[in-house]
mmCIF file of C-alpha atoms in Angstrom:
data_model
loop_
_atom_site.group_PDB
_atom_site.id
_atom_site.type_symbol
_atom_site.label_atom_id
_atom_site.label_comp_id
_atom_site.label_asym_id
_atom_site.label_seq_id
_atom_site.Cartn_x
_atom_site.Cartn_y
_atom_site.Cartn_z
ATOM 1 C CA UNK A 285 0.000 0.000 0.000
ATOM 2 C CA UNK A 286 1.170 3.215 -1.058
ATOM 3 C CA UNK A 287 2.349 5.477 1.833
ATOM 4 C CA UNK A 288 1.426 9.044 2.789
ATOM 5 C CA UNK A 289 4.010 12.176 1.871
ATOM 6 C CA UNK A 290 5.883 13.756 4.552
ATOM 7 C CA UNK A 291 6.268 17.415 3.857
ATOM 8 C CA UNK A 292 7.981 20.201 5.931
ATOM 9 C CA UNK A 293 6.401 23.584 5.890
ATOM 10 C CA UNK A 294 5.677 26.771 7.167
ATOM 11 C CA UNK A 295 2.099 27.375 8.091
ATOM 12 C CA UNK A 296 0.172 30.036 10.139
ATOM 13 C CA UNK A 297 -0.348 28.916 13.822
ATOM 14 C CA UNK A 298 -3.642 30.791 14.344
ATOM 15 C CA UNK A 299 -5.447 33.697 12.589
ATOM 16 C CA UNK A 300 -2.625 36.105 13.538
ATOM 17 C CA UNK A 301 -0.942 34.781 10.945
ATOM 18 C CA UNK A 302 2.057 33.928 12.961
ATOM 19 C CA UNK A 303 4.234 31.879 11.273
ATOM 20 C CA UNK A 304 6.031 28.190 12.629
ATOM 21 C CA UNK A 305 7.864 25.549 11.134
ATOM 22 C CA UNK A 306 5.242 22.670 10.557
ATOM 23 C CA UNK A 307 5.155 19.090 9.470
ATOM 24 C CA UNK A 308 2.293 17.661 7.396
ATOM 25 C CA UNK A 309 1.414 14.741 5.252
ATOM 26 C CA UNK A 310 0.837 14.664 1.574
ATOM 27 C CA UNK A 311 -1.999 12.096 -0.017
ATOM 28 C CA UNK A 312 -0.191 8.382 -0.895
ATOM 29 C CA UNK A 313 0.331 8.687 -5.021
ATOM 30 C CA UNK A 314 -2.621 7.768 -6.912
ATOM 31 C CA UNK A 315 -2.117 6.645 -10.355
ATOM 32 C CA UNK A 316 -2.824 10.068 -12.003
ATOM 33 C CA UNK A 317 -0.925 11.961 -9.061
ATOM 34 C CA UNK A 318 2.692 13.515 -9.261
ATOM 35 C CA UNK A 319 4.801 14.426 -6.325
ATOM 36 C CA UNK A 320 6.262 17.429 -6.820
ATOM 37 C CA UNK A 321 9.547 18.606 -5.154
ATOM 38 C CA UNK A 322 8.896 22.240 -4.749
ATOM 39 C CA UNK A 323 11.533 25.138 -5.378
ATOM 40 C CA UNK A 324 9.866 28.015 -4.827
ATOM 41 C CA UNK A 325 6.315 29.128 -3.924
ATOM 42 C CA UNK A 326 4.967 32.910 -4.386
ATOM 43 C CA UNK A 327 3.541 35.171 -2.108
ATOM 44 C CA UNK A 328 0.061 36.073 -2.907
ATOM 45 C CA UNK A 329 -2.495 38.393 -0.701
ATOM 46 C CA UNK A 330 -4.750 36.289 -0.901
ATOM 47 C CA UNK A 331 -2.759 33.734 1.566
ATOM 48 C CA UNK A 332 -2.161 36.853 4.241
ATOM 49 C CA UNK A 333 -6.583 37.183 4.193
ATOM 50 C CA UNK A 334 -6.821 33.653 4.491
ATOM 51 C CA UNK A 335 -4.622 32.967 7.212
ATOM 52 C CA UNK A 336 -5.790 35.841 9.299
ATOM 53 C CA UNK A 337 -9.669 34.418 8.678
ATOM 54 C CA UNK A 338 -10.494 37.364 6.933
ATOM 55 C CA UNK A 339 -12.668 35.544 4.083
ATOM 56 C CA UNK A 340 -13.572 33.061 6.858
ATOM 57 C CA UNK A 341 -12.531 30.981 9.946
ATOM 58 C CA UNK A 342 -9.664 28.403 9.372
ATOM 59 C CA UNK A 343 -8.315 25.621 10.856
ATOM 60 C CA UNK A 344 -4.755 25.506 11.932
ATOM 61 C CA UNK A 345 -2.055 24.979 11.346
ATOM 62 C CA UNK A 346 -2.672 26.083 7.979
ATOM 63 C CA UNK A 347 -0.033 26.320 5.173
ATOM 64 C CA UNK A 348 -0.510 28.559 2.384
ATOM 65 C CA UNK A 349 0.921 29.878 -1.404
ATOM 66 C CA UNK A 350 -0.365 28.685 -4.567
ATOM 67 C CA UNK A 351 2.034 29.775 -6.736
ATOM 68 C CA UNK A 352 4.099 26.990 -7.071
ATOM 69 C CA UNK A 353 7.343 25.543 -8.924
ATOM 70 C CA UNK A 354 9.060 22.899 -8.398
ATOM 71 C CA UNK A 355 10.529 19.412 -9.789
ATOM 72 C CA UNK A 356 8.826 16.276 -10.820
ATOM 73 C CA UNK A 357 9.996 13.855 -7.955
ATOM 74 C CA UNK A 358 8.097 11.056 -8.893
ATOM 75 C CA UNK A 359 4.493 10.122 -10.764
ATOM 76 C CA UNK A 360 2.098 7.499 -10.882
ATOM 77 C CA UNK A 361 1.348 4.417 -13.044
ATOM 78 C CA UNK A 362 -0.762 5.991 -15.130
ATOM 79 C CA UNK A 363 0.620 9.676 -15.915
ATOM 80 C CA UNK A 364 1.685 10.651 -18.910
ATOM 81 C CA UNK A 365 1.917 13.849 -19.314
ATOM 82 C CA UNK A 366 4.714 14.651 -16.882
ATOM 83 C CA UNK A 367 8.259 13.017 -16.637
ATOM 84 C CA UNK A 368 10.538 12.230 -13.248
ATOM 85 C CA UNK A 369 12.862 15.742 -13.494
ATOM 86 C CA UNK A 370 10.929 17.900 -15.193
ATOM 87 C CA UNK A 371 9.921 21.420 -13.795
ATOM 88 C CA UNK A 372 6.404 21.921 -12.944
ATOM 89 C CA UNK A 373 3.911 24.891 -11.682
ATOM 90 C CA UNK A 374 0.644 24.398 -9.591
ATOM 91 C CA UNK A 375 -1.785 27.071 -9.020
ATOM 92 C CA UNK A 376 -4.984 28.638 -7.478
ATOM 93 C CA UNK A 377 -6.424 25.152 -7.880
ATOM 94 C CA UNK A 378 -5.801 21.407 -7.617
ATOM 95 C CA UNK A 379 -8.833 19.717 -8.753
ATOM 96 C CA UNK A 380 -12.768 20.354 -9.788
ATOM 97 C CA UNK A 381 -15.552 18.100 -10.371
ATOM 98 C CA UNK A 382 -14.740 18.028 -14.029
ATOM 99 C CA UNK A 383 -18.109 17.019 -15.142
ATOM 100 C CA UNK A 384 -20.094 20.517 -15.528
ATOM 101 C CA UNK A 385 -20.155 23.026 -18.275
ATOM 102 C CA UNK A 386 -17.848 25.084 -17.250
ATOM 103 C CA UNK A 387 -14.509 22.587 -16.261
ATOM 104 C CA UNK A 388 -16.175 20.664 -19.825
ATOM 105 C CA UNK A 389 -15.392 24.442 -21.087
ATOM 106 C CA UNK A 390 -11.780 24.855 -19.515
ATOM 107 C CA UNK A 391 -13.190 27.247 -16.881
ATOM 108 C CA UNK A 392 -12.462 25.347 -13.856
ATOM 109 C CA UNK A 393 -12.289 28.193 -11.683
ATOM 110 C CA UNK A 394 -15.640 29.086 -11.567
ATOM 111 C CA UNK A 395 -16.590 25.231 -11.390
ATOM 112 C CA UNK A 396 -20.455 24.964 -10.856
ATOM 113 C CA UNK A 397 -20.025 20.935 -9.423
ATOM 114 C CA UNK A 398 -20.860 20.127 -5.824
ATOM 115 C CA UNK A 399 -18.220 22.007 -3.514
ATOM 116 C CA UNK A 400 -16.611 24.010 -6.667
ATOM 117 C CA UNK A 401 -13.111 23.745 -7.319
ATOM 118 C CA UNK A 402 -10.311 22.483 -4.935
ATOM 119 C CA UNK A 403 -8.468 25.567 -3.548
ATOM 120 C CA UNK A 404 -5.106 24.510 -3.278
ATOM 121 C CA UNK A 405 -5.104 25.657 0.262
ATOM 122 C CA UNK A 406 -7.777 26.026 3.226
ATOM 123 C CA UNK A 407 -10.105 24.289 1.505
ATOM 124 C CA UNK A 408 -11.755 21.120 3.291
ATOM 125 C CA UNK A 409 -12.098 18.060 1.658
ATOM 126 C CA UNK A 410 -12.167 14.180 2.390
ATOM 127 C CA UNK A 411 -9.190 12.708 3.771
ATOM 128 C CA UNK A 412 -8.410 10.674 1.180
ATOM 129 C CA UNK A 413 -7.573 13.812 -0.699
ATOM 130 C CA UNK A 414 -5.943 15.983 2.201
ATOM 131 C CA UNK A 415 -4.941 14.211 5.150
ATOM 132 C CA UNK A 416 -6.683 16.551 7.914
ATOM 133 C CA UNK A 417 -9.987 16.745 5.912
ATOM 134 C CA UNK A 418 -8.011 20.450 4.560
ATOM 135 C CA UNK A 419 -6.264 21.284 1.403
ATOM 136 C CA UNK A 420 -2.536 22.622 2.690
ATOM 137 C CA UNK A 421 -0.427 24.880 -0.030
ATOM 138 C CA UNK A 422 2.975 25.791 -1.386
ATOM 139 C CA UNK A 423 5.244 27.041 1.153
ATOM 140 C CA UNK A 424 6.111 23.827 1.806
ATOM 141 C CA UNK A 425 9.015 20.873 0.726
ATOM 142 C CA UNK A 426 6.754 18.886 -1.144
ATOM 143 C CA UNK A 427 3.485 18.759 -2.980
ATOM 144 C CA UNK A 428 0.984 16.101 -4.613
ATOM 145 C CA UNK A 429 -1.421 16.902 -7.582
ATOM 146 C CA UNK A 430 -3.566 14.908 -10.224
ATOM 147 C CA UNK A 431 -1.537 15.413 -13.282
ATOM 148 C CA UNK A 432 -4.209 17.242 -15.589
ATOM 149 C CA UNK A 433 -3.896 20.788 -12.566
ATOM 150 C CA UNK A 434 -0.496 20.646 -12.896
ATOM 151 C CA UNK A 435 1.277 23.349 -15.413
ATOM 152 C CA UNK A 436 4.226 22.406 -17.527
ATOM 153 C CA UNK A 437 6.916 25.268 -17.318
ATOM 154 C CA UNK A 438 9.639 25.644 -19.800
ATOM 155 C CA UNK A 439 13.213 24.837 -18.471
ATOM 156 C CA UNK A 440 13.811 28.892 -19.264
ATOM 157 C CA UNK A 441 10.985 29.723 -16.926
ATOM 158 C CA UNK A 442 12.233 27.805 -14.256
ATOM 159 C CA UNK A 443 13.146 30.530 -11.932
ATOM 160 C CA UNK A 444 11.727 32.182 -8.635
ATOM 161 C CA UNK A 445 10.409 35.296 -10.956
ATOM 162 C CA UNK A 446 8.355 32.686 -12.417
ATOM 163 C CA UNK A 447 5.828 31.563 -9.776
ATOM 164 C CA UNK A 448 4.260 34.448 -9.149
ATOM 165 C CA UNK A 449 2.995 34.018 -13.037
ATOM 166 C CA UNK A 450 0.726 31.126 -11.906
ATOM 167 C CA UNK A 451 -1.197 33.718 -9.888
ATOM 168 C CA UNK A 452 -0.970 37.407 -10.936
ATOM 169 C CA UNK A 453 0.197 36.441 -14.618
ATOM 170 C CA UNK A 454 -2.978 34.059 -15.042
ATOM 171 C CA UNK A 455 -5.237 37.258 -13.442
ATOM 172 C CA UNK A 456 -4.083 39.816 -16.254
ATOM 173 C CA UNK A 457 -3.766 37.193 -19.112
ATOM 174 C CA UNK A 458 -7.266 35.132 -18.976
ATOM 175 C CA UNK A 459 -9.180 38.601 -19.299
ATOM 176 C CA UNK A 460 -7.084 39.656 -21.796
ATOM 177 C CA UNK A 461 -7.880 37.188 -24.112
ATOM 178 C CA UNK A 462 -11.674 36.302 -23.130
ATOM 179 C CA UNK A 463 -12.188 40.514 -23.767
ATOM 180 C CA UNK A 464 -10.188 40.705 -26.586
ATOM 181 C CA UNK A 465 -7.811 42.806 -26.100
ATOM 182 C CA UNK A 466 -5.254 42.696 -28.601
ATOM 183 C CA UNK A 467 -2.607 44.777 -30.544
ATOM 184 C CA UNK A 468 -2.923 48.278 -31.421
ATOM 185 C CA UNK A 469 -5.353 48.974 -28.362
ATOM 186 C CA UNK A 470 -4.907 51.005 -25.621
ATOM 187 C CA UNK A 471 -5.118 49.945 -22.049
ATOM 188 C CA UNK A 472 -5.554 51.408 -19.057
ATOM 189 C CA UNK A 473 -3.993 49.975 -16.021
ATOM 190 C CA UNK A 474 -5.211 50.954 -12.428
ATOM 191 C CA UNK A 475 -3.066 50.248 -9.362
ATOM 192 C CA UNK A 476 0.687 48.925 -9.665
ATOM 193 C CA UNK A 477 1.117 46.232 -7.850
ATOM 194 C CA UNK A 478 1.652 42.365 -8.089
ATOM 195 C CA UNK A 479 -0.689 42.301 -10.551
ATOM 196 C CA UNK A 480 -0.984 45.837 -11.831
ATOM 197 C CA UNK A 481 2.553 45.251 -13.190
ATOM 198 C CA UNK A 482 1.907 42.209 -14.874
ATOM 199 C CA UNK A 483 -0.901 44.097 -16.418
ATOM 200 C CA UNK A 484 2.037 46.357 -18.022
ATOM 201 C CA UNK A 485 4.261 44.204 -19.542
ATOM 202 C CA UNK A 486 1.441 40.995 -20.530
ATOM 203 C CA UNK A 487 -0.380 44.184 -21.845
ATOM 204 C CA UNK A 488 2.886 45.596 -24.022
ATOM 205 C CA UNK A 489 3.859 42.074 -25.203
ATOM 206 C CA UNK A 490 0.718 41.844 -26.887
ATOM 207 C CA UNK A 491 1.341 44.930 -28.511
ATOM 208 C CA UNK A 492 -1.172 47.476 -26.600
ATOM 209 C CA UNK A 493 -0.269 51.170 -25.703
ATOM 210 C CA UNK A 494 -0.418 50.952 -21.992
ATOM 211 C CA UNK A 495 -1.433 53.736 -19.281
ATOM 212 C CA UNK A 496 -0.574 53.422 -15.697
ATOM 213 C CA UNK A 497 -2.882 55.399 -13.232
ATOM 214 C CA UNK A 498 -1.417 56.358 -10.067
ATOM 215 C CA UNK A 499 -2.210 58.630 -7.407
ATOM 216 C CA UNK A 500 0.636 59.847 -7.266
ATOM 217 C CA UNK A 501 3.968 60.559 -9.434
ATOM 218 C CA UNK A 502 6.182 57.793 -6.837
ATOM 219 C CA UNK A 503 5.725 55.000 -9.367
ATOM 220 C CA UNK A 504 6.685 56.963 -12.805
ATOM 221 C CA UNK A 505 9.780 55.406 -13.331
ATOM 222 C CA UNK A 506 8.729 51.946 -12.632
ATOM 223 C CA UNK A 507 5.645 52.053 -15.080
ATOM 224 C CA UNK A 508 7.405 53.238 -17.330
ATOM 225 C CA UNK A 509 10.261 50.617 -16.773
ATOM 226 C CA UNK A 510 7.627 47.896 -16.721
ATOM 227 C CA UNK A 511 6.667 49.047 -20.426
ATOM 228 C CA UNK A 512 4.130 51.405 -19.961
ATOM 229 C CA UNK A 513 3.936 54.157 -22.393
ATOM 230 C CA UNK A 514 2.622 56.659 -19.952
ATOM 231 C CA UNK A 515 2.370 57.232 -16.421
ATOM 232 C CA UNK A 516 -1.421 59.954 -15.862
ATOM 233 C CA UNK A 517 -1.736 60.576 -11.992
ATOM 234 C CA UNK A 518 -5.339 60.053 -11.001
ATOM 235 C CA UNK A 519 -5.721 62.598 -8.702
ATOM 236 C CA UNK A 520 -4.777 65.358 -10.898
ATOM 237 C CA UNK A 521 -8.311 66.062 -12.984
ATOM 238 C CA UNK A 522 -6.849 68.207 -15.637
ATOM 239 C CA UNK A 523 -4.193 65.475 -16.227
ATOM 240 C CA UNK A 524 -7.086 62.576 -16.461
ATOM 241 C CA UNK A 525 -9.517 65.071 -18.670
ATOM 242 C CA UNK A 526 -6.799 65.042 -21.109
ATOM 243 C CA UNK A 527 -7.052 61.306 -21.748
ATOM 244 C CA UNK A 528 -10.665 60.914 -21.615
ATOM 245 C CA UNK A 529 -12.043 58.323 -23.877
ATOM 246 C CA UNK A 530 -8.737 56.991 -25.120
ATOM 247 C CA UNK A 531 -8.444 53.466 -22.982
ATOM 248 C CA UNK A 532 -10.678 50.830 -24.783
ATOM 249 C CA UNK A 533 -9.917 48.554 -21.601
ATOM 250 C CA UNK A 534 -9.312 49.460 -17.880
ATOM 251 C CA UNK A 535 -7.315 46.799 -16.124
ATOM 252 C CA UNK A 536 -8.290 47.908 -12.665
ATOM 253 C CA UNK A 537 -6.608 46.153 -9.294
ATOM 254 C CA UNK A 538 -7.550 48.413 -6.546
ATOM 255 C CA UNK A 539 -8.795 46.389 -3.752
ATOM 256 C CA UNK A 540 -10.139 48.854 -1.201
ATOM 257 C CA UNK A 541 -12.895 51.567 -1.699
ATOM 258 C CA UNK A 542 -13.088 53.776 -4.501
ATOM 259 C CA UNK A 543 -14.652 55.838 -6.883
ATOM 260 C CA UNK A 544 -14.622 54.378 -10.024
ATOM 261 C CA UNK A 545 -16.035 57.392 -12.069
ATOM 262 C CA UNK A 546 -12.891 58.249 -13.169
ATOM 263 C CA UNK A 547 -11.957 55.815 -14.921
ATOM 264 C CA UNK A 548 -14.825 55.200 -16.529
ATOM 265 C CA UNK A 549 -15.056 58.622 -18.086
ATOM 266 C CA UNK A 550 -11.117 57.650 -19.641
ATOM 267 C CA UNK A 551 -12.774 54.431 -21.283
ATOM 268 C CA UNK A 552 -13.784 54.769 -25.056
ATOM 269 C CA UNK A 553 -17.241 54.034 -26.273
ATOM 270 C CA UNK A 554 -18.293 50.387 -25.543
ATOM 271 C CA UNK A 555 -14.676 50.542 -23.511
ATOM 272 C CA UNK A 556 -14.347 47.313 -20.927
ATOM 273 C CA UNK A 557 -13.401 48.138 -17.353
ATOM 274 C CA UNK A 558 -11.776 44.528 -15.979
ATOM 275 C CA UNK A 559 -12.283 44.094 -12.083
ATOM 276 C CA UNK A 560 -10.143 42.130 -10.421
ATOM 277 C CA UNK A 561 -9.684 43.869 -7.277
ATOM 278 C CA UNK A 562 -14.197 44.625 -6.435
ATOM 279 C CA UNK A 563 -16.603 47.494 -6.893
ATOM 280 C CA UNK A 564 -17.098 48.827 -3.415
ATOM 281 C CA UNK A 565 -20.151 49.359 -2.593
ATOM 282 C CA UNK A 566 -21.475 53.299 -3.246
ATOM 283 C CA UNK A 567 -18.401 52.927 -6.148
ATOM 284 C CA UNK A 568 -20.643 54.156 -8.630
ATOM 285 C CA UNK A 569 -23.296 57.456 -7.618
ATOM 286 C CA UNK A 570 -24.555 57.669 -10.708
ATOM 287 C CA UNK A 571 -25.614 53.745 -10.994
ATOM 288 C CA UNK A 572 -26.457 51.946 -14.162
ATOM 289 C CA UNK A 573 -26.132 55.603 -15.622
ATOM 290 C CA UNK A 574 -22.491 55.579 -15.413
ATOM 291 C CA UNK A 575 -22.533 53.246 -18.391
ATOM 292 C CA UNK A 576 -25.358 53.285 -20.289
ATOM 293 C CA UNK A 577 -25.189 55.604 -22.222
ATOM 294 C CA UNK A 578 -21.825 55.210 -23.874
ATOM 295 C CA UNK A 579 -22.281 51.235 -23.556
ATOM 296 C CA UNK A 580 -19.515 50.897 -21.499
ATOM 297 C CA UNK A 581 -18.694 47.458 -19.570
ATOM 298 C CA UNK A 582 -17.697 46.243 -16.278
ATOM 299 C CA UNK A 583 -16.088 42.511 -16.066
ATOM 300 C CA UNK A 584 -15.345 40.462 -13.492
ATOM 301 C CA UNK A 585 -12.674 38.098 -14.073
ATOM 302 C CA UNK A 586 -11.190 35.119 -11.280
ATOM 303 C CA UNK A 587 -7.675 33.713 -12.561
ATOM 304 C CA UNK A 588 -8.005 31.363 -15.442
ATOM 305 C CA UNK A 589 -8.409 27.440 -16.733
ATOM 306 C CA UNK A 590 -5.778 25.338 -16.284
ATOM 307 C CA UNK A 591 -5.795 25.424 -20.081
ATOM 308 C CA UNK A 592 -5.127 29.181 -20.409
ATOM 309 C CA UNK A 593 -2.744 29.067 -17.436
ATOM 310 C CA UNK A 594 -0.580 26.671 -19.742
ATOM 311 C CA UNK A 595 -1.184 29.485 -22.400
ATOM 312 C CA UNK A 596 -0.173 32.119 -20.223
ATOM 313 C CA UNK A 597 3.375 30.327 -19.642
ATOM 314 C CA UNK A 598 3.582 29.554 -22.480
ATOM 315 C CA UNK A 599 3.142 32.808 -23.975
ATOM 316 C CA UNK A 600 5.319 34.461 -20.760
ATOM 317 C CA UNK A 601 8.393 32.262 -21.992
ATOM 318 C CA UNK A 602 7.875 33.383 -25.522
ATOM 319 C CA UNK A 603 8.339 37.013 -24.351
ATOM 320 C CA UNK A 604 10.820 36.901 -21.656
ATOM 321 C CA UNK A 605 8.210 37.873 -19.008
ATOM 322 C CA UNK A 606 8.948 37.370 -15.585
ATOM 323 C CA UNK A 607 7.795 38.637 -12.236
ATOM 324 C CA UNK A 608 9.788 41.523 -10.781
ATOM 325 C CA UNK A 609 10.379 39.949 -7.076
ATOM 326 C CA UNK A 610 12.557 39.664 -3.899
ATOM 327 C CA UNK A 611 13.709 36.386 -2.964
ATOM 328 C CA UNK A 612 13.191 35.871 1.065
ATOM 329 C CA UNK A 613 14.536 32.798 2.959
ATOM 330 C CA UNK A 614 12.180 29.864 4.186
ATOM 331 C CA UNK A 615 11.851 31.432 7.390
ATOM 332 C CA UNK A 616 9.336 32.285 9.970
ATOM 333 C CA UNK A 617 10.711 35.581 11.037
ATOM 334 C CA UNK A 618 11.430 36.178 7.252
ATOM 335 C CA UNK A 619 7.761 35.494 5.754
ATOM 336 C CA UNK A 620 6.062 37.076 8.782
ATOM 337 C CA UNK A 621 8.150 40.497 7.520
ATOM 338 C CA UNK A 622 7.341 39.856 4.362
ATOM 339 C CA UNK A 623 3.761 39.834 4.995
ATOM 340 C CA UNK A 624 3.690 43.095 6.949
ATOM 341 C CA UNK A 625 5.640 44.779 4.483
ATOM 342 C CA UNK A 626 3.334 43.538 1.459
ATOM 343 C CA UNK A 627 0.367 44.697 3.560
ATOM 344 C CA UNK A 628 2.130 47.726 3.598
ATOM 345 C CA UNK A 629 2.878 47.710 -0.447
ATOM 346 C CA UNK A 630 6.431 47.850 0.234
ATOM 347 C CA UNK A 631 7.449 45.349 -2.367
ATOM 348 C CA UNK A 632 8.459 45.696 -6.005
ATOM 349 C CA UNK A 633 6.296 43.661 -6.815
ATOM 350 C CA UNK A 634 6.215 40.066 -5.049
ATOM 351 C CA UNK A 635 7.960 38.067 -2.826
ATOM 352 C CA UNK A 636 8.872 34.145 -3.902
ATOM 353 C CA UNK A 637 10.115 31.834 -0.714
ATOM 354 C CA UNK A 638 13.267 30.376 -1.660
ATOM 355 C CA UNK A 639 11.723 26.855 -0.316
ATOM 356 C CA UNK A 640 14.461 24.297 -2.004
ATOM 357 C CA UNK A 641 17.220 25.942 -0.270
ATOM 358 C CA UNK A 642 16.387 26.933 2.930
ATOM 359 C CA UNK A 643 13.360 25.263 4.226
ATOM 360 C CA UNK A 644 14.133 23.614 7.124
ATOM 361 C CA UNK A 645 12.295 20.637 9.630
ATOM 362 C CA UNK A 646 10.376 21.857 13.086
ATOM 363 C CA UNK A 647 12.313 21.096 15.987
ATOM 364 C CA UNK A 648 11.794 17.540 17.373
ATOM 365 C CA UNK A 649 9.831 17.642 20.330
#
């Protein structure tokens, strides 16, 4: 009988978010599964709000990140699509009930089947998936996936600026492409952060004039590093008047309350303003008015297929994109900073944990 993974880790002890050197088991390989010897693993936001319960009690330990590289370490009988050595990403996601229209589609993140899709952390399902009835993620020594939510990564993109691409790349490029945004266009892009500046360069790669909005003139030199072609601060109305109705797409990743107005009134006729951070409530005073009548659009959009996601690699190895990021050890103390200070925005743009190197047991007890 097939024996259960042991995995080091770091995990939060409690909804602090307080970081400790853990020990956890991964599923026995199943025929389909691959274990995965993991190199690096991103830091996304979304693991600080849902280790500090703040889309919802957890239960601890609980390890996080699900942006994930690493190596094939070994497979099951019946794999085939992945190889003993080769390098390997796993995302937002590590399974689906693959059945309804929308995983039949390629859309398994907004799976419609009983439970949805399988976050690939905090999320609780049967033992014989997660030992401890919960999912447990990437900032960790070791990982096991079915082999059709696992991402194939070209030996060029095998780096620690690549993770963060099977997060924030997959946010800017699935919306892209289901909007159509393609070359000659011009697009907006709204906050410039981990995924704001992915916006910039997926945006220039596919050959779109690209406008960073900032609120203030601190982050000129990086946009227009990043490839944008022009850096308007938001706050300044005489500066936004003079590019009203130019953007036909708003890539917009402000995630705390604001007035949207603004940037709808830059958006062309029938423009497309992409959300990926929310609407706030009160966002929009004038209501349904604010679009009508130039037939203007606001999208949601949720990361992307696994499909796209290989797309998205793909497409990022074609054009030498890669994260901009600072590499932290496989710490405690060093995460736990590195969570304050991205809660803080005090990162250009993401932090990757260098997990292969300096991940290390929990004390014996």
């Amino acid at each position: 009988m097939a024996e259960l993974v042991p995995c080091n880790c770091l995990a939060a002890a409690d909804a602090s978010g307080r970081m400790i050197r853990h020990k956890i088991f991964r599923r026995a390989l199943g025929p389909k599964d691959i274990h995965i010897s993991v190199t690096y693993s991103g830091i996304c936001h979304s693991d600080i709000h849902t280790a500090k319960a703040e889309w919802g009690a957890k239960a601890y330990p609980l390890c996080v990140g699900h942006e994930i590289l690493g190596r094939v370490k070994a497979v099951g009988v019946e794999v085939s699509k992945f190889k003993v050595g080769e390098a390997i990403g796993v995302g937002c996601f590590t399974d689906s009930c693959r059945t309804c229209e929308e995983c039949s589609e390629g859309n398994e993140q907004y799976c419609s089947g009983p439970g949805g899709n399988h976050g690939t952390y905090g999320s609780a399902r049967p033992e014989s998936l997660h030992p401890g009835g919960v999912s447990q993620g990437g900032y960790a020594s070791d990982f096991v996936v079915d082999e059709n939510y696992a991402i194939r990564i070209p030996e060029k993109m095998d780096v620690a600026a690549a993770a963060p691409l099977l997060c924030a790349g997959i946010t800017c490029f699935s919306p892209f492409i289901e909007h159509g945004l393609k070359a000659g266009q011009t697009l907006g892009v709204v906050g410039l952060g981990g995924l704001g500046h992915m916006a910039v360069k997926i945006g220039k790669a596919m050959g779109c004039e690209v406008i960073v909005f900032s609120r203030s003139s601190s982050k000129t030199e990086d946009a227009l590093r990043l490839g944008a072609t022009k850096v308007v601060i938001s706050t300044d109305a005489e500066a936004m008047k003079a590019v009203a109705r130019t953007c036909h797409f708003i890539y917009n990743s402000i995630a705390f309350a604001h007035d949207v107005q603004p940037y709808l009134n830059v958006l062309r006729t029938r423009g497309t303003m992409i959300m990926v951070g929310g609407v706030p409530k009160g966002a929009m005073p004038g209501g349904t008015f604010a679009i009508i009548p130039r037939g203007l659009k606001i999208a949601g959009s949720c990361i992307g297929g696994i499909r796209e996601t290989q797309q998205m690699i793909d497409f990022c190895a074609e054009h030498s994109i890669l994260s901009d990021i600072e590499l932290i050890p496989a710490t405690p103390e060093d995460v736990d900073k590195a969570w304050e200070r991205a809660i803080n925005s005090d990162v250009k743009f993401r932090f990757v944990i260098d997990t292969a190197k300096t991940l290390t047991a929990p004390a014996a007890l």
